[in-house]
Coordinates of C-alpha atoms and ligand atoms in Angstrom, one line a residue:
M1 CA -74.0 -121.1 -35.3
N2 CA -74.5 -122.4 -31.9
T3 CA -75.4 -120.0 -29.2
V4 CA -72.2 -118.8 -27.3
I5 CA -72.2 -119.1 -23.4
C6 CA -70.5 -115.6 -22.3
F7 CA -69.0 -114.7 -19.1
D8 CA -67.6 -111.4 -17.8
L9 CA -65.2 -112.1 -14.9
G10 CA -64.3 -109.1 -12.8
G11 CA -62.8 -108.5 -9.5
S12 CA -66.2 -108.2 -7.9
F13 CA -68.7 -110.0 -10.1
I14 CA -69.4 -112.9 -12.5
K15 CA -71.9 -112.1 -15.2
L16 CA -73.3 -114.6 -17.6
G17 CA -75.1 -114.1 -20.8
K18 CA -75.6 -115.6 -24.2
V19 CA -75.0 -114.6 -27.7
Q20 CA -76.9 -116.1 -30.5
G21 CA -76.3 -116.5 -34.1
D22 CA -77.3 -112.8 -35.1
G23 CA -75.0 -111.3 -32.4
E24 CA -77.6 -110.4 -30.1
L25 CA -76.6 -110.5 -26.4
T26 CA -79.0 -111.5 -23.6
L27 CA -77.9 -111.1 -19.9
L28 CA -78.9 -114.1 -18.0
G29 CA -77.3 -113.7 -14.4
Q30 CA -75.0 -112.3 -12.1
E31 CA -73.2 -113.6 -8.9
K32 CA -70.4 -112.3 -6.6
M33 CA -66.9 -113.4 -7.5
P34 CA -65.5 -115.7 -4.8
T35 CA -62.6 -113.8 -3.0
S36 CA -60.1 -116.6 -3.3
A37 CA -61.0 -120.4 -3.8
W38 CA -60.8 -121.9 -7.1
P39 CA -63.1 -124.8 -6.2
E40 CA -65.7 -122.5 -5.3
F41 CA -65.2 -120.5 -8.6
I42 CA -65.6 -123.6 -10.5
R43 CA -68.8 -124.6 -8.6
L44 CA -70.4 -121.3 -9.3
M45 CA -69.4 -121.3 -12.9
R46 CA -71.0 -124.9 -13.3
S47 CA -74.2 -124.0 -11.4
M48 CA -74.7 -120.6 -13.4
I49 CA -74.7 -122.6 -16.6
E50 CA -76.7 -125.4 -15.1
Q51 CA -79.4 -123.0 -13.8
H52 CA -79.8 -121.4 -17.5
H53 CA -79.1 -124.7 -19.4
A54 CA -82.2 -124.3 -21.3
H55 CA -80.6 -121.5 -23.3
F56 CA -77.6 -123.6 -24.3
S57 CA -76.9 -126.9 -26.3
A58 CA -74.3 -129.4 -25.2
S59 CA -72.0 -128.0 -27.7
S60 CA -72.3 -124.5 -27.0
P61 CA -68.7 -123.0 -26.3
V62 CA -67.8 -120.7 -23.4
A63 CA -66.3 -117.2 -24.2
I64 CA -64.7 -115.4 -21.4
S65 CA -63.9 -111.6 -21.1
T66 CA -61.8 -110.8 -18.0
A67 CA -59.8 -108.0 -16.4
G68 CA -56.7 -110.3 -16.6
I69 CA -54.1 -110.7 -19.2
V70 CA -53.6 -114.1 -20.8
T71 CA -50.0 -115.1 -21.7
P72 CA -50.2 -116.5 -25.3
D73 CA -47.9 -119.4 -25.1
S74 CA -48.8 -120.8 -21.7
G75 CA -52.4 -119.7 -21.4
E76 CA -51.7 -118.6 -17.8
I77 CA -53.6 -115.7 -16.7
F78 CA -52.3 -112.7 -14.7
A79 CA -55.2 -111.1 -12.8
S80 CA -53.9 -110.0 -9.5
N81 CA -57.1 -108.5 -8.4
I82 CA -58.9 -111.8 -9.0
P83 CA -57.4 -114.4 -6.7
A84 CA -59.9 -117.1 -7.6
F85 CA -57.9 -117.7 -10.7
H86 CA -54.8 -115.7 -10.8
Q87 CA -51.9 -117.6 -12.5
R88 CA -54.2 -120.4 -13.5
K89 CA -54.4 -121.8 -17.1
L90 CA -58.1 -120.6 -17.1
A91 CA -59.1 -121.8 -20.6
Q92 CA -57.4 -125.1 -20.4
E93 CA -58.6 -126.0 -16.7
L94 CA -62.3 -124.7 -17.4
S95 CA -62.6 -126.7 -20.4
V96 CA -61.8 -129.8 -18.6
E97 CA -64.2 -128.7 -15.9
L98 CA -67.1 -127.8 -17.9
Q99 CA -66.4 -130.2 -20.8
R100 CA -66.8 -127.3 -23.6
Q101 CA -64.6 -125.3 -25.9
V102 CA -63.4 -122.3 -23.7
V103 CA -61.9 -119.1 -25.0
V104 CA -60.5 -116.6 -22.5
H105 CA -59.4 -112.9 -23.4
N106 CA -58.7 -109.6 -21.9
D107 CA -61.8 -107.4 -21.5
A108 CA -60.4 -104.3 -23.2
D109 CA -59.2 -106.2 -26.1
C110 CA -62.7 -108.0 -26.4
F111 CA -64.5 -104.6 -26.1
T112 CA -62.3 -103.2 -29.1
L113 CA -63.2 -106.3 -31.3
A114 CA -67.0 -106.0 -30.7
E115 CA -66.7 -102.2 -31.5
A116 CA -64.6 -102.9 -34.7
L117 CA -66.9 -105.8 -36.0
A118 CA -70.4 -104.4 -34.9
G119 CA -70.2 -101.0 -33.1
A120 CA -68.7 -97.6 -33.6
G121 CA -65.6 -99.0 -35.3
K122 CA -67.5 -100.9 -37.9
G123 CA -66.0 -100.6 -41.4
H124 CA -62.6 -99.1 -40.0
K125 CA -59.4 -101.1 -40.8
V126 CA -57.6 -100.3 -37.7
V127 CA -59.5 -99.5 -34.5
F128 CA -57.9 -98.3 -31.2
G129 CA -60.0 -99.2 -28.1
A130 CA -59.5 -96.7 -25.4
I131 CA -60.9 -97.6 -21.9
L132 CA -61.5 -94.7 -19.5
G133 CA -63.0 -96.4 -16.6
S134 CA -61.6 -95.8 -13.1
G135 CA -58.3 -96.4 -14.8
V136 CA -56.9 -96.4 -18.4
G137 CA -56.6 -99.4 -20.7
G138 CA -56.6 -100.2 -24.2
G139 CA -56.8 -102.7 -27.1
L140 CA -56.0 -102.8 -30.8
V141 CA -57.9 -104.3 -33.8
A142 CA -56.6 -104.6 -37.3
D143 CA -58.6 -106.2 -40.2
G144 CA -61.1 -107.5 -37.8
R145 CA -58.5 -109.3 -35.7
I146 CA -57.2 -108.6 -32.1
I147 CA -53.7 -107.7 -32.3
I148 CA -51.9 -109.9 -29.3
G149 CA -48.6 -108.7 -28.5
Q150 CA -45.7 -109.8 -26.3
N151 CA -46.9 -111.5 -23.1
G152 CA -50.5 -110.8 -24.3
L153 CA -50.1 -107.1 -24.0
T154 CA -51.2 -104.4 -26.7
G155 CA -52.7 -101.1 -26.6
E156 CA -51.7 -100.5 -22.9
W157 CA -51.2 -96.7 -23.2
G158 CA -52.0 -96.1 -19.7
H159 CA -48.7 -97.3 -18.3
G160 CA -45.1 -96.0 -18.5
P161 CA -43.5 -92.8 -17.6
I162 CA -45.4 -90.9 -20.3
A163 CA -47.7 -88.3 -18.3
L164 CA -47.1 -84.6 -19.0
T165 CA -45.6 -82.9 -15.9
E166 CA -46.7 -79.4 -17.0
V167 CA -50.0 -78.3 -18.1
E168 CA -51.2 -75.0 -19.4
I169 CA -54.4 -73.6 -18.1
A170 CA -55.6 -70.2 -19.3
G171 CA -52.1 -69.2 -20.3
E172 CA -50.6 -70.2 -17.0
W173 CA -48.3 -73.3 -16.4
H174 CA -48.9 -75.6 -13.7
R175 CA -46.4 -78.3 -12.7
L176 CA -47.7 -81.9 -12.0
P177 CA -45.9 -84.5 -9.7
R178 CA -45.0 -87.8 -11.2
L179 CA -47.3 -90.1 -9.0
S180 CA -46.3 -93.6 -8.1
C181 CA -48.5 -96.2 -10.0
P182 CA -49.4 -99.6 -8.8
C183 CA -47.6 -101.1 -11.9
G184 CA -44.2 -100.2 -10.3
Q185 CA -43.5 -97.2 -12.3
K186 CA -43.8 -93.3 -11.8
G187 CA -45.6 -90.9 -14.2
C188 CA -48.1 -93.3 -15.6
L189 CA -51.3 -91.9 -17.4
D190 CA -53.2 -94.2 -15.4
S191 CA -52.5 -91.7 -12.5
W192 CA -54.5 -89.0 -14.3
G193 CA -56.4 -90.2 -17.2
G194 CA -59.4 -92.3 -15.7
A195 CA -62.1 -91.2 -13.3
R196 CA -59.9 -91.8 -10.4
G197 CA -57.1 -89.8 -12.2
M198 CA -59.4 -87.0 -12.7
E199 CA -60.1 -86.8 -8.9
N200 CA -56.4 -86.9 -8.4
L201 CA -55.9 -84.2 -10.7
H202 CA -58.6 -81.9 -9.1
R203 CA -57.0 -82.5 -5.6
V204 CA -53.4 -81.8 -6.9
L205 CA -54.5 -78.6 -8.8
H206 CA -56.8 -77.0 -6.3
G207 CA -56.4 -79.0 -3.0
E208 CA -60.0 -80.0 -3.0
M209 CA -61.6 -83.6 -2.8
A210 CA -64.4 -84.2 -5.5
T211 CA -65.7 -87.1 -7.1
S212 CA -65.4 -87.4 -11.0
I213 CA -69.1 -87.3 -11.2
D214 CA -69.1 -83.9 -9.3
I215 CA -66.3 -82.5 -11.3
I216 CA -67.9 -83.3 -14.8
A217 CA -71.3 -81.8 -13.4
R218 CA -69.5 -78.6 -12.3
W219 CA -67.5 -78.5 -15.6
Q220 CA -70.9 -78.7 -17.6
Q221 CA -72.0 -75.9 -15.4
Q222 CA -68.9 -73.9 -16.3
E223 CA -67.6 -73.5 -12.7
A224 CA -64.1 -72.2 -12.8
L225 CA -62.2 -74.8 -10.8
A226 CA -63.8 -77.8 -12.6
E227 CA -63.0 -76.1 -16.0
K228 CA -59.4 -75.9 -15.1
T229 CA -59.3 -79.6 -14.1
I230 CA -61.0 -80.8 -17.1
S231 CA -58.8 -78.5 -19.4
A232 CA -55.8 -80.1 -17.7
W233 CA -57.3 -83.6 -18.0
L234 CA -58.0 -83.1 -21.7
Q235 CA -54.3 -82.3 -22.5
L236 CA -52.9 -85.1 -20.2
V237 CA -55.1 -87.8 -22.0
G238 CA -55.2 -86.1 -25.4
Q239 CA -51.6 -86.0 -26.2
P240 CA -50.8 -89.6 -25.6
L241 CA -54.1 -90.7 -27.4
A242 CA -53.0 -88.7 -30.7
Y243 CA -49.7 -90.5 -30.3
C244 CA -51.4 -93.8 -30.3
I245 CA -53.3 -92.8 -33.4
N246 CA -50.2 -91.5 -35.3
M247 CA -48.5 -94.6 -34.3
T248 CA -51.2 -97.4 -35.1
G249 CA -52.7 -95.6 -37.9
A250 CA -56.2 -96.0 -36.2
S251 CA -58.9 -94.1 -38.1
V252 CA -61.2 -94.2 -35.0
V253 CA -60.7 -94.6 -31.3
V254 CA -63.7 -96.1 -29.6
V255 CA -64.0 -95.1 -26.0
G256 CA -65.1 -97.7 -23.2
G257 CA -65.4 -97.6 -19.4
G258 CA -67.6 -95.4 -17.3
L259 CA -66.4 -92.0 -18.8
A260 CA -67.4 -93.2 -22.3
S261 CA -71.1 -92.3 -21.3
V262 CA -70.3 -88.6 -20.8
T263 CA -70.8 -87.6 -24.2
P264 CA -69.7 -83.8 -24.0
L265 CA -66.4 -85.0 -22.3
I266 CA -65.6 -87.5 -25.2
A267 CA -66.6 -84.7 -27.9
A268 CA -64.1 -82.4 -26.1
L269 CA -61.4 -84.9 -26.0
D270 CA -62.0 -85.5 -29.8
D271 CA -61.5 -81.7 -30.4
V272 CA -58.3 -81.7 -28.6
V273 CA -57.0 -85.0 -30.0
Q274 CA -57.6 -83.4 -33.7
G275 CA -55.3 -80.7 -32.8
Y276 CA -52.4 -83.1 -31.7
V277 CA -52.7 -85.7 -34.6
L278 CA -50.5 -85.3 -37.6
R279 CA -53.6 -85.6 -39.9
R280 CA -56.8 -84.1 -38.9
S281 CA -60.0 -85.8 -39.9
T282 CA -63.4 -84.4 -41.2
Q283 CA -65.0 -87.2 -39.2
P284 CA -64.7 -87.5 -35.3
L285 CA -61.7 -89.6 -34.4
V286 CA -62.6 -90.2 -30.6
V287 CA -66.1 -91.6 -30.2
P288 CA -68.1 -93.3 -27.5
G289 CA -68.3 -97.0 -28.0
R290 CA -71.7 -98.5 -28.5
F291 CA -71.0 -101.3 -26.2
A292 CA -69.3 -99.5 -23.4
H293 CA -71.2 -101.8 -20.7
D294 CA -71.2 -105.1 -22.3
G295 CA -68.7 -104.9 -25.2
G296 CA -66.4 -107.5 -23.3
M297 CA -69.0 -110.3 -23.6
R298 CA -69.8 -109.5 -27.1
G299 CA -66.3 -109.4 -28.2
A300 CA -65.4 -112.7 -26.4
A301 CA -68.5 -114.3 -28.3
L302 CA -67.0 -113.0 -31.6
L303 CA -63.5 -114.4 -30.8
A304 CA -64.9 -117.8 -29.9
K305 CA -66.5 -117.8 -33.4
Q306 CA -63.2 -116.8 -35.1
T307 CA -61.3 -119.6 -33.3
R308 CA -63.7 -122.2 -34.2
Ligands
ZN401 ZN1 -48.6 -97.6 -14.3

């Protein structure tokens, strides 16, 4: 198998890497994402490949993992935080510009595919990918294939009016407001579930501003306010996650995003989720992903191989 040219396209950076036949990923370079202009974006993509051309052959395909959602029929990408290619037919247009086969897919889906085929979900028939980064995202893989739903959306458990409005902490009930979400709805899990949400929760419960890093460190030192915040966070995140497991039949949830690296938090989340699912498991259900930092690029490369 040819070496695959991989890109991770985020709101701030363009990362370039290569995946060889054995699946090994090597990071090659990183540039700032242009703030708006398409021509500038194309020039940068070309020059990054050119700069590292010794690693690739003329027929090496390009595999792209990005924070956007790709509309299945038209190929149009919805990535409002990346104006350089928002609403472009990114795969089609780039394949003409770069004269290579180009595959583009959502980063949470790519992460889930990488985990299902080569990471913490390997050997499982149905794998749910839960992104707990600054916000909440997700993806679903069954039988080694990404499930691509209506309008390109699947596994988006972070949005919709689903967040609990009451949590029980040490025998006392606390009411929570239904916060407005940038998606246009109120009461989304995204308002509470990621690192930014944890900070919201701490502020609403205690009237105190603290970073998620600070809250987690204080929780690990068994500090009372942080323990209350994490107790509420585990309920808010654990209940919808258990519902996702019941509904999809996933036998493992692989966690990606920044919070995946906080192993005790993911273990605590697993414990809570085990109490909510219909069928408890003797194995952990919620586990940190193996490729929390580069799963997007790895998964995009696997997708390029599947679509050849
Ligand atoms: Zn929302």
